[in-house]
């Protein structure tokens, strides 16, 4: 393990207070790449809390990043409510069949019990183990799929898209049920000592308009965030794709930090909402982290830091979304190494010098 000057918890605590730190926080969002760290199949993780914890702890110790995220796929809550999920032997899970085929079956749905249903108990077990082993030195978070996205997994994305226009009452019903599951799971995550980490890809402006976000996603997202805040936990919110048109709403919902996809601009986010919340992102997961060279990773990190290091509410170096499973270890190392070399405090002159050197 590389010995940084500060532990991740010390670094984030100092950074939050505007005190000196050794470097910016850095979070390559390691998901199923953790399986590669301990040499197991991806399909072994979702239903094995001990193995999942082992993989994520090993990945943290191998790369020395600042936040652990217990995560395997987006479908855990929907599966616990009746959706069918396929678990390939060595690939990320995918939705095989929604929980219901149409709105005539709405009465079949009930909120999930995270201590009993689906793979949620295994996820919680992994969180407890991680907290016990490394929770005093690094923040451990548990991935939680937000209500609107979970609703799409209950009835299918295409069906939900049609219902948004034709039967908004049914959409609200699905979102309310999803919210109940989200609140149940958020409580369970926090009770382990972890912090919920929110993901809401179906709320992207690539998929629904800002007006539909306001009507169908925002009310339930805000209730979820309000609950998490009531338990004394901060909220990081990731919405995939283009999100510029809903940044203000993400801030209004209460997010403390928004994770910016590489499809969006950190500079624009800083200008629009940087005075309200922290920014995190947005090195390209596929083109740079998976397919690029360590040199390309260093330059991408430098570019993101140049755009957002002076964000009023702070900035976390990160990938734009979860890393692909086969991301080379050398590229994850390069993200951390670049962040260490940039150091802190940061000046434009230092960034210019590093760019000249790294571009050669």
PDB file of C-alpha atoms in Angstrom, residues 56-345:
ATOM      1  CA  UNK A  56     -13.503  -3.996  -2.453  1.00  0.00           C
ATOM      2  CA  UNK A  57     -11.165  -3.803   0.532  1.00  0.00           C
ATOM      3  CA  UNK A  58      -8.350  -5.348  -1.532  1.00  0.00           C
ATOM      4  CA  UNK A  59      -8.968  -2.838  -4.341  1.00  0.00           C
ATOM      5  CA  UNK A  60      -8.850   0.061  -1.891  1.00  0.00           C
ATOM      6  CA  UNK A  61      -5.604  -1.209  -0.391  1.00  0.00           C
ATOM      7  CA  UNK A  62      -4.114  -1.847  -3.838  1.00  0.00           C
ATOM      8  CA  UNK A  63      -4.888   1.598  -5.293  1.00  0.00           C
ATOM      9  CA  UNK A  64      -5.225   3.803  -2.166  1.00  0.00           C
ATOM     10  CA  UNK A  65      -8.198   5.884  -3.303  1.00  0.00           C
ATOM     11  CA  UNK A  66     -10.414   7.899  -0.998  1.00  0.00           C
ATOM     12  CA  UNK A  67     -13.876   6.305  -0.936  1.00  0.00           C
ATOM     13  CA  UNK A  68     -14.934   2.642  -1.080  1.00  0.00           C
ATOM     14  CA  UNK A  69     -18.220   1.985  -2.864  1.00  0.00           C
ATOM     15  CA  UNK A  70     -19.880  -1.377  -2.268  1.00  0.00           C
ATOM     16  CA  UNK A  71     -21.444  -2.043  -5.659  1.00  0.00           C
ATOM     17  CA  UNK A  72     -22.025  -4.830  -8.153  1.00  0.00           C
ATOM     18  CA  UNK A  73     -24.931  -3.659 -10.345  1.00  0.00           C
ATOM     19  CA  UNK A  74     -27.942  -1.332 -10.419  1.00  0.00           C
ATOM     20  CA  UNK A  75     -30.653  -3.967 -10.076  1.00  0.00           C
ATOM     21  CA  UNK A  76     -30.494  -5.129  -6.468  1.00  0.00           C
ATOM     22  CA  UNK A  77     -33.529  -3.195  -5.248  1.00  0.00           C
ATOM     23  CA  UNK A  78     -35.650  -4.066  -8.294  1.00  0.00           C
ATOM     24  CA  UNK A  79     -34.696  -7.734  -7.995  1.00  0.00           C
ATOM     25  CA  UNK A  80     -35.726  -7.641  -4.351  1.00  0.00           C
ATOM     26  CA  UNK A  81     -39.119  -6.371  -5.568  1.00  0.00           C
ATOM     27  CA  UNK A  82     -39.580  -9.148  -8.129  1.00  0.00           C
ATOM     28  CA  UNK A  83     -37.526  -8.292 -11.216  1.00  0.00           C
ATOM     29  CA  UNK A  84     -35.432 -11.091 -12.734  1.00  0.00           C
ATOM     30  CA  UNK A  85     -31.734 -10.359 -13.037  1.00  0.00           C
ATOM     31  CA  UNK A  86     -29.194 -12.458 -14.928  1.00  0.00           C
ATOM     32  CA  UNK A  87     -25.725 -12.973 -13.483  1.00  0.00           C
ATOM     33  CA  UNK A  88     -23.257 -14.021 -16.199  1.00  0.00           C
ATOM     34  CA  UNK A  89     -20.286 -15.945 -14.876  1.00  0.00           C
ATOM     35  CA  UNK A  90     -17.765 -13.172 -15.430  1.00  0.00           C
ATOM     36  CA  UNK A  91     -19.673 -10.085 -16.544  1.00  0.00           C
ATOM     37  CA  UNK A  92     -21.800  -7.454 -14.842  1.00  0.00           C
ATOM     38  CA  UNK A  93     -25.415  -8.465 -14.193  1.00  0.00           C
ATOM     39  CA  UNK A  94     -28.230  -7.275 -16.451  1.00  0.00           C
ATOM     40  CA  UNK A  95     -32.003  -6.970 -16.192  1.00  0.00           C
ATOM     41  CA  UNK A  96     -33.619 -10.026 -17.757  1.00  0.00           C
ATOM     42  CA  UNK A  97     -37.270  -9.299 -16.975  1.00  0.00           C
ATOM     43  CA  UNK A  98     -39.011  -6.433 -15.158  1.00  0.00           C
ATOM     44  CA  UNK A  99     -41.022  -7.234 -12.059  1.00  0.00           C
ATOM     45  CA  UNK A 100     -44.327  -6.696 -13.896  1.00  0.00           C
ATOM     46  CA  UNK A 101     -45.374  -6.705 -17.545  1.00  0.00           C
ATOM     47  CA  UNK A 102     -47.930  -3.880 -17.413  1.00  0.00           C
ATOM     48  CA  UNK A 103     -49.903  -1.665 -15.040  1.00  0.00           C
ATOM     49  CA  UNK A 104     -52.617  -4.298 -14.543  1.00  0.00           C
ATOM     50  CA  UNK A 105     -50.073  -6.045 -12.285  1.00  0.00           C
ATOM     51  CA  UNK A 106     -49.240  -3.076 -10.064  1.00  0.00           C
ATOM     52  CA  UNK A 107     -50.893  -4.709  -7.070  1.00  0.00           C
ATOM     53  CA  UNK A 108     -48.272  -7.481  -7.190  1.00  0.00           C
ATOM     54  CA  UNK A 109     -45.552  -5.066  -6.102  1.00  0.00           C
ATOM     55  CA  UNK A 110     -44.545  -4.429  -2.509  1.00  0.00           C
ATOM     56  CA  UNK A 111     -41.553  -2.574  -1.041  1.00  0.00           C
ATOM     57  CA  UNK A 112     -38.468  -4.695  -0.432  1.00  0.00           C
ATOM     58  CA  UNK A 113     -37.093  -5.714   2.933  1.00  0.00           C
ATOM     59  CA  UNK A 114     -33.307  -5.204   2.591  1.00  0.00           C
ATOM     60  CA  UNK A 115     -32.614  -7.727   5.344  1.00  0.00           C
ATOM     61  CA  UNK A 116     -34.512 -10.490   3.576  1.00  0.00           C
ATOM     62  CA  UNK A 117     -35.057  -9.913  -0.133  1.00  0.00           C
ATOM     63  CA  UNK A 118     -32.820 -10.628  -3.106  1.00  0.00           C
ATOM     64  CA  UNK A 119     -29.120  -9.918  -2.807  1.00  0.00           C
ATOM     65  CA  UNK A 120     -29.570  -6.852  -0.611  1.00  0.00           C
ATOM     66  CA  UNK A 121     -28.642  -8.790   2.567  1.00  0.00           C
ATOM     67  CA  UNK A 122     -25.347  -9.790   0.920  1.00  0.00           C
ATOM     68  CA  UNK A 123     -24.611  -6.183  -0.001  1.00  0.00           C
ATOM     69  CA  UNK A 124     -25.280  -5.140   3.596  1.00  0.00           C
ATOM     70  CA  UNK A 125     -23.016  -7.912   4.871  1.00  0.00           C
ATOM     71  CA  UNK A 126     -20.214  -6.590   2.650  1.00  0.00           C
ATOM     72  CA  UNK A 127     -20.742  -3.075   4.019  1.00  0.00           C
ATOM     73  CA  UNK A 128     -20.551  -4.290   7.626  1.00  0.00           C
ATOM     74  CA  UNK A 129     -17.325  -6.171   6.956  1.00  0.00           C
ATOM     75  CA  UNK A 130     -15.742  -3.200   5.173  1.00  0.00           C
ATOM     76  CA  UNK A 131     -16.689  -0.848   7.992  1.00  0.00           C
ATOM     77  CA  UNK A 132     -15.217  -3.232  10.564  1.00  0.00           C
ATOM     78  CA  UNK A 133     -11.941  -3.671   8.646  1.00  0.00           C
ATOM     79  CA  UNK A 134     -11.184  -0.216   7.225  1.00  0.00           C
ATOM     80  CA  UNK A 135     -13.991   2.103   8.295  1.00  0.00           C
ATOM     81  CA  UNK A 136     -11.740   4.081  10.638  1.00  0.00           C
ATOM     82  CA  UNK A 137      -9.458   5.126   7.782  1.00  0.00           C
ATOM     83  CA  UNK A 138     -11.711   5.406   4.714  1.00  0.00           C
ATOM     84  CA  UNK A 139     -15.339   6.306   4.018  1.00  0.00           C
ATOM     85  CA  UNK A 140     -17.365   3.262   2.966  1.00  0.00           C
ATOM     86  CA  UNK A 141     -20.472   3.868   0.877  1.00  0.00           C
ATOM     87  CA  UNK A 142     -23.253   1.592  -0.319  1.00  0.00           C
ATOM     88  CA  UNK A 143     -24.641   2.050  -3.814  1.00  0.00           C
ATOM     89  CA  UNK A 144     -28.357   2.856  -3.899  1.00  0.00           C
ATOM     90  CA  UNK A 145     -30.453   3.128  -7.084  1.00  0.00           C
ATOM     91  CA  UNK A 146     -32.808   6.120  -6.962  1.00  0.00           C
ATOM     92  CA  UNK A 147     -36.630   5.854  -7.163  1.00  0.00           C
ATOM     93  CA  UNK A 148     -37.253   6.829 -10.804  1.00  0.00           C
ATOM     94  CA  UNK A 149     -34.552   4.537 -12.143  1.00  0.00           C
ATOM     95  CA  UNK A 150     -35.694   1.682  -9.929  1.00  0.00           C
ATOM     96  CA  UNK A 151     -39.256   2.231 -11.206  1.00  0.00           C
ATOM     97  CA  UNK A 152     -37.986   1.703 -14.747  1.00  0.00           C
ATOM     98  CA  UNK A 153     -36.606  -1.689 -13.728  1.00  0.00           C
ATOM     99  CA  UNK A 154     -39.959  -2.677 -12.225  1.00  0.00           C
ATOM    100  CA  UNK A 155     -41.957  -2.224 -15.441  1.00  0.00           C
ATOM    101  CA  UNK A 156     -39.283  -1.815 -18.113  1.00  0.00           C
ATOM    102  CA  UNK A 157     -37.754   1.387 -19.452  1.00  0.00           C
ATOM    103  CA  UNK A 158     -39.849   1.492 -22.632  1.00  0.00           C
ATOM    104  CA  UNK A 159     -43.084   0.925 -20.729  1.00  0.00           C
ATOM    105  CA  UNK A 160     -42.191   3.599 -18.217  1.00  0.00           C
ATOM    106  CA  UNK A 161     -41.384   6.072 -20.999  1.00  0.00           C
ATOM    107  CA  UNK A 162     -44.852   5.501 -22.492  1.00  0.00           C
ATOM    108  CA  UNK A 163     -46.556   5.813 -19.107  1.00  0.00           C
ATOM    109  CA  UNK A 164     -44.867   9.158 -18.431  1.00  0.00           C
ATOM    110  CA  UNK A 165     -47.047  10.604 -21.209  1.00  0.00           C
ATOM    111  CA  UNK A 166     -50.126   8.391 -21.034  1.00  0.00           C
ATOM    112  CA  UNK A 167     -50.584   7.437 -17.385  1.00  0.00           C
ATOM    113  CA  UNK A 168     -48.637   9.686 -15.003  1.00  0.00           C
ATOM    114  CA  UNK A 169     -50.567   8.333 -11.999  1.00  0.00           C
ATOM    115  CA  UNK A 170     -49.109   4.876 -12.638  1.00  0.00           C
ATOM    116  CA  UNK A 171     -45.600   6.337 -12.836  1.00  0.00           C
ATOM    117  CA  UNK A 172     -46.089   8.114  -9.518  1.00  0.00           C
ATOM    118  CA  UNK A 173     -47.371   4.872  -7.988  1.00  0.00           C
ATOM    119  CA  UNK A 174     -44.244   3.023  -9.144  1.00  0.00           C
ATOM    120  CA  UNK A 175     -42.004   5.828  -7.880  1.00  0.00           C
ATOM    121  CA  UNK A 176     -43.706   5.849  -4.479  1.00  0.00           C
ATOM    122  CA  UNK A 177     -43.199   2.098  -4.130  1.00  0.00           C
ATOM    123  CA  UNK A 178     -39.594   2.489  -5.223  1.00  0.00           C
ATOM    124  CA  UNK A 179     -39.117   5.307  -2.725  1.00  0.00           C
ATOM    125  CA  UNK A 180     -40.303   3.036   0.092  1.00  0.00           C
ATOM    126  CA  UNK A 181     -37.719   0.454  -0.915  1.00  0.00           C
ATOM    127  CA  UNK A 182     -35.052   3.169  -1.239  1.00  0.00           C
ATOM    128  CA  UNK A 183     -35.839   4.505   2.231  1.00  0.00           C
ATOM    129  CA  UNK A 184     -35.761   1.003   3.708  1.00  0.00           C
ATOM    130  CA  UNK A 185     -32.417   0.312   2.066  1.00  0.00           C
ATOM    131  CA  UNK A 186     -30.971   3.733   2.937  1.00  0.00           C
ATOM    132  CA  UNK A 187     -31.836   3.119   6.590  1.00  0.00           C
ATOM    133  CA  UNK A 188     -30.191  -0.298   6.489  1.00  0.00           C
ATOM    134  CA  UNK A 189     -27.067   1.088   4.797  1.00  0.00           C
ATOM    135  CA  UNK A 190     -26.725   3.861   7.373  1.00  0.00           C
ATOM    136  CA  UNK A 191     -27.350   1.416  10.211  1.00  0.00           C
ATOM    137  CA  UNK A 192     -24.251  -0.529   9.071  1.00  0.00           C
ATOM    138  CA  UNK A 193     -22.199   2.654   9.458  1.00  0.00           C
ATOM    139  CA  UNK A 194     -22.022   3.312   5.705  1.00  0.00           C
ATOM    140  CA  UNK A 195     -23.175   6.264   3.627  1.00  0.00           C
ATOM    141  CA  UNK A 196     -25.633   5.756   0.731  1.00  0.00           C
ATOM    142  CA  UNK A 197     -24.193   6.662  -2.676  1.00  0.00           C
ATOM    143  CA  UNK A 198     -27.006   7.577  -5.062  1.00  0.00           C
ATOM    144  CA  UNK A 199     -27.192   6.603  -8.736  1.00  0.00           C
ATOM    145  CA  UNK A 200     -30.044   7.631 -11.043  1.00  0.00           C
ATOM    146  CA  UNK A 201     -29.188   6.978 -14.714  1.00  0.00           C
ATOM    147  CA  UNK A 202     -32.778   7.048 -15.999  1.00  0.00           C
ATOM    148  CA  UNK A 203     -33.127  10.642 -14.771  1.00  0.00           C
ATOM    149  CA  UNK A 204     -30.531  11.783 -17.307  1.00  0.00           C
ATOM    150  CA  UNK A 205     -31.525  14.554 -19.699  1.00  0.00           C
ATOM    151  CA  UNK A 206     -30.469  12.111 -22.410  1.00  0.00           C
ATOM    152  CA  UNK A 207     -33.588  10.110 -21.479  1.00  0.00           C
ATOM    153  CA  UNK A 208     -36.188  12.442 -19.945  1.00  0.00           C
ATOM    154  CA  UNK A 209     -36.717  16.170 -20.232  1.00  0.00           C
ATOM    155  CA  UNK A 210     -35.963  18.535 -17.332  1.00  0.00           C
ATOM    156  CA  UNK A 211     -39.728  19.074 -17.019  1.00  0.00           C
ATOM    157  CA  UNK A 212     -40.351  15.344 -16.623  1.00  0.00           C
ATOM    158  CA  UNK A 213     -37.429  15.151 -14.186  1.00  0.00           C
ATOM    159  CA  UNK A 214     -39.155  17.812 -12.086  1.00  0.00           C
ATOM    160  CA  UNK A 215     -42.468  15.938 -12.168  1.00  0.00           C
ATOM    161  CA  UNK A 216     -41.456  12.314 -11.783  1.00  0.00           C
ATOM    162  CA  UNK A 217     -37.931  12.104 -10.343  1.00  0.00           C
ATOM    163  CA  UNK A 218     -37.322  15.202  -8.254  1.00  0.00           C
ATOM    164  CA  UNK A 219     -40.066  14.778  -5.586  1.00  0.00           C
ATOM    165  CA  UNK A 220     -38.942  11.269  -4.667  1.00  0.00           C
ATOM    166  CA  UNK A 221     -35.232  12.052  -4.941  1.00  0.00           C
ATOM    167  CA  UNK A 222     -35.675  14.977  -2.555  1.00  0.00           C
ATOM    168  CA  UNK A 223     -37.512  12.842   0.003  1.00  0.00           C
ATOM    169  CA  UNK A 224     -34.738  10.266  -0.150  1.00  0.00           C
ATOM    170  CA  UNK A 225     -32.000  12.884   0.251  1.00  0.00           C
ATOM    171  CA  UNK A 226     -33.891  14.584   3.080  1.00  0.00           C
ATOM    172  CA  UNK A 227     -33.987  11.265   4.933  1.00  0.00           C
ATOM    173  CA  UNK A 228     -30.270  10.628   4.433  1.00  0.00           C
ATOM    174  CA  UNK A 229     -29.503  14.132   5.682  1.00  0.00           C
ATOM    175  CA  UNK A 230     -31.749  13.547   8.704  1.00  0.00           C
ATOM    176  CA  UNK A 231     -29.419  10.669   9.618  1.00  0.00           C
ATOM    177  CA  UNK A 232     -26.398  12.976   9.460  1.00  0.00           C
ATOM    178  CA  UNK A 233     -24.967  11.683   6.187  1.00  0.00           C
ATOM    179  CA  UNK A 234     -23.914  13.707   3.111  1.00  0.00           C
ATOM    180  CA  UNK A 235     -25.201  12.812  -0.344  1.00  0.00           C
ATOM    181  CA  UNK A 236     -23.269  12.253  -3.551  1.00  0.00           C
ATOM    182  CA  UNK A 237     -25.565  11.925  -6.567  1.00  0.00           C
ATOM    183  CA  UNK A 238     -24.577  10.498  -9.943  1.00  0.00           C
ATOM    184  CA  UNK A 239     -26.788  10.832 -13.013  1.00  0.00           C
ATOM    185  CA  UNK A 240     -25.314   9.492 -16.227  1.00  0.00           C
ATOM    186  CA  UNK A 241     -25.026  11.317 -19.530  1.00  0.00           C
ATOM    187  CA  UNK A 242     -26.042  14.907 -20.139  1.00  0.00           C
ATOM    188  CA  UNK A 243     -27.164  16.575 -16.924  1.00  0.00           C
ATOM    189  CA  UNK A 244     -26.507  20.304 -17.358  1.00  0.00           C
ATOM    190  CA  UNK A 245     -30.222  21.069 -17.630  1.00  0.00           C
ATOM    191  CA  UNK A 246     -30.954  19.465 -14.242  1.00  0.00           C
ATOM    192  CA  UNK A 247     -27.923  20.549 -12.204  1.00  0.00           C
ATOM    193  CA  UNK A 248     -29.972  23.227 -10.467  1.00  0.00           C
ATOM    194  CA  UNK A 249     -32.631  20.657  -9.608  1.00  0.00           C
ATOM    195  CA  UNK A 250     -29.987  18.221  -8.331  1.00  0.00           C
ATOM    196  CA  UNK A 251     -28.747  20.982  -6.032  1.00  0.00           C
ATOM    197  CA  UNK A 252     -32.302  21.870  -5.010  1.00  0.00           C
ATOM    198  CA  UNK A 253     -32.972  18.226  -4.160  1.00  0.00           C
ATOM    199  CA  UNK A 254     -30.179  18.542  -1.622  1.00  0.00           C
ATOM    200  CA  UNK A 255     -27.176  16.808  -3.164  1.00  0.00           C
ATOM    201  CA  UNK A 256     -23.939  17.820  -1.445  1.00  0.00           C
ATOM    202  CA  UNK A 257     -21.796  16.557  -4.321  1.00  0.00           C
ATOM    203  CA  UNK A 258     -22.686  15.671  -7.901  1.00  0.00           C
ATOM    204  CA  UNK A 259     -20.716  13.149  -9.900  1.00  0.00           C
ATOM    205  CA  UNK A 260     -20.292  14.527 -13.431  1.00  0.00           C
ATOM    206  CA  UNK A 261     -20.296  12.153 -16.391  1.00  0.00           C
ATOM    207  CA  UNK A 262     -17.746  12.730 -19.151  1.00  0.00           C
ATOM    208  CA  UNK A 263     -20.670  13.784 -21.378  1.00  0.00           C
ATOM    209  CA  UNK A 264     -20.912  16.978 -19.291  1.00  0.00           C
ATOM    210  CA  UNK A 265     -18.544  19.871 -18.623  1.00  0.00           C
ATOM    211  CA  UNK A 266     -16.891  20.458 -15.268  1.00  0.00           C
ATOM    212  CA  UNK A 267     -16.264  24.106 -16.178  1.00  0.00           C
ATOM    213  CA  UNK A 268     -19.917  24.653 -16.953  1.00  0.00           C
ATOM    214  CA  UNK A 269     -20.978  22.886 -13.767  1.00  0.00           C
ATOM    215  CA  UNK A 270     -18.593  25.048 -11.746  1.00  0.00           C
ATOM    216  CA  UNK A 271     -20.098  28.181 -13.239  1.00  0.00           C
ATOM    217  CA  UNK A 272     -23.707  27.096 -12.790  1.00  0.00           C
ATOM    218  CA  UNK A 273     -23.782  25.285  -9.438  1.00  0.00           C
ATOM    219  CA  UNK A 274     -20.259  25.226  -8.045  1.00  0.00           C
ATOM    220  CA  UNK A 275     -21.225  27.685  -5.336  1.00  0.00           C
ATOM    221  CA  UNK A 276     -23.885  25.250  -4.131  1.00  0.00           C
ATOM    222  CA  UNK A 277     -22.243  21.832  -4.198  1.00  0.00           C
ATOM    223  CA  UNK A 278     -19.042  19.887  -4.694  1.00  0.00           C
ATOM    224  CA  UNK A 279     -18.123  18.474  -8.097  1.00  0.00           C
ATOM    225  CA  UNK A 280     -16.688  15.054  -8.817  1.00  0.00           C
ATOM    226  CA  UNK A 281     -15.496  13.648 -12.134  1.00  0.00           C
ATOM    227  CA  UNK A 282     -15.077  13.287 -15.040  1.00  0.00           C
ATOM    228  CA  UNK A 283     -12.266  11.242 -16.602  1.00  0.00           C
ATOM    229  CA  UNK A 284     -13.710   9.091 -19.367  1.00  0.00           C
ATOM    230  CA  UNK A 285     -14.225   5.521 -18.067  1.00  0.00           C
ATOM    231  CA  UNK A 286     -14.032   3.799 -21.451  1.00  0.00           C
ATOM    232  CA  UNK A 287     -11.972   5.928 -23.853  1.00  0.00           C
ATOM    233  CA  UNK A 288      -9.357   6.946 -21.283  1.00  0.00           C
ATOM    234  CA  UNK A 289      -9.427   4.615 -18.273  1.00  0.00           C
ATOM    235  CA  UNK A 290     -10.105   1.386 -20.181  1.00  0.00           C
ATOM    236  CA  UNK A 291      -8.566   2.034 -23.594  1.00  0.00           C
ATOM    237  CA  UNK A 292      -6.058   4.799 -22.970  1.00  0.00           C
ATOM    238  CA  UNK A 293      -2.469   4.775 -21.771  1.00  0.00           C
ATOM    239  CA  UNK A 294      -1.241   5.885 -18.332  1.00  0.00           C
ATOM    240  CA  UNK A 295       0.057   9.030 -20.037  1.00  0.00           C
ATOM    241  CA  UNK A 296      -3.426   9.762 -21.386  1.00  0.00           C
ATOM    242  CA  UNK A 297      -4.879   9.201 -17.906  1.00  0.00           C
ATOM    243  CA  UNK A 298      -2.443  11.702 -16.385  1.00  0.00           C
ATOM    244  CA  UNK A 299      -3.387  14.354 -18.933  1.00  0.00           C
ATOM    245  CA  UNK A 300      -7.105  13.685 -18.450  1.00  0.00           C
ATOM    246  CA  UNK A 301      -6.714  14.081 -14.674  1.00  0.00           C
ATOM    247  CA  UNK A 302      -4.807  17.318 -15.243  1.00  0.00           C
ATOM    248  CA  UNK A 303      -7.558  18.607 -17.530  1.00  0.00           C
ATOM    249  CA  UNK A 304     -10.260  17.929 -14.948  1.00  0.00           C
ATOM    250  CA  UNK A 305      -8.238  19.525 -12.165  1.00  0.00           C
ATOM    251  CA  UNK A 306      -7.601  22.587 -14.324  1.00  0.00           C
ATOM    252  CA  UNK A 307     -11.339  22.969 -14.875  1.00  0.00           C
ATOM    253  CA  UNK A 308     -12.550  22.434 -11.324  1.00  0.00           C
ATOM    254  CA  UNK A 309      -9.794  22.705  -8.676  1.00  0.00           C
ATOM    255  CA  UNK A 310     -11.051  26.180  -7.736  1.00  0.00           C
ATOM    256  CA  UNK A 311     -14.703  25.168  -7.509  1.00  0.00           C
ATOM    257  CA  UNK A 312     -16.063  27.081  -4.487  1.00  0.00           C
ATOM    258  CA  UNK A 313     -17.461  23.936  -2.835  1.00  0.00           C
ATOM    259  CA  UNK A 314     -14.508  21.741  -3.739  1.00  0.00           C
ATOM    260  CA  UNK A 315     -13.595  19.092  -6.286  1.00  0.00           C
ATOM    261  CA  UNK A 316     -12.874  15.348  -6.220  1.00  0.00           C
ATOM    262  CA  UNK A 317     -10.802  13.783  -8.993  1.00  0.00           C
ATOM    263  CA  UNK A 318     -12.831  10.839 -10.308  1.00  0.00           C
ATOM    264  CA  UNK A 319     -13.867   8.791 -13.283  1.00  0.00           C
ATOM    265  CA  UNK A 320     -17.050   9.940 -15.013  1.00  0.00           C
ATOM    266  CA  UNK A 321     -18.855   6.717 -14.073  1.00  0.00           C
ATOM    267  CA  UNK A 322     -18.033   3.235 -12.761  1.00  0.00           C
ATOM    268  CA  UNK A 323     -14.927   1.799 -14.360  1.00  0.00           C
ATOM    269  CA  UNK A 324     -15.301  -1.040 -16.863  1.00  0.00           C
ATOM    270  CA  UNK A 325     -14.321  -4.376 -15.326  1.00  0.00           C
ATOM    271  CA  UNK A 326     -11.186  -4.788 -17.452  1.00  0.00           C
ATOM    272  CA  UNK A 327      -9.722  -1.353 -16.704  1.00  0.00           C
ATOM    273  CA  UNK A 328      -5.929  -1.807 -16.541  1.00  0.00           C
ATOM    274  CA  UNK A 329      -4.489  -1.501 -13.060  1.00  0.00           C
ATOM    275  CA  UNK A 330      -1.748   0.745 -14.493  1.00  0.00           C
ATOM    276  CA  UNK A 331      -4.373   3.306 -15.486  1.00  0.00           C
ATOM    277  CA  UNK A 332      -5.946   3.371 -12.036  1.00  0.00           C
ATOM    278  CA  UNK A 333      -2.459   3.774 -10.568  1.00  0.00           C
ATOM    279  CA  UNK A 334      -1.856   6.634 -13.027  1.00  0.00           C
ATOM    280  CA  UNK A 335      -4.977   8.496 -11.844  1.00  0.00           C
ATOM    281  CA  UNK A 336      -3.769   8.370  -8.233  1.00  0.00           C
ATOM    282  CA  UNK A 337      -0.159   9.139  -9.174  1.00  0.00           C
ATOM    283  CA  UNK A 338      -1.203  12.195 -11.181  1.00  0.00           C
ATOM    284  CA  UNK A 339      -3.321  13.463  -8.299  1.00  0.00           C
ATOM    285  CA  UNK A 340      -0.381  13.022  -5.904  1.00  0.00           C
ATOM    286  CA  UNK A 341       2.030  14.828  -8.220  1.00  0.00           C
ATOM    287  CA  UNK A 342      -0.377  17.725  -8.690  1.00  0.00           C
ATOM    288  CA  UNK A 343      -0.503  17.918  -4.913  1.00  0.00           C
ATOM    289  CA  UNK A 344      -2.037  20.775  -2.961  1.00  0.00           C
ATOM    290  CA  UNK A 345      -2.364  23.728  -2.963  1.00  0.00           C
TER     291      UNK A 345
END
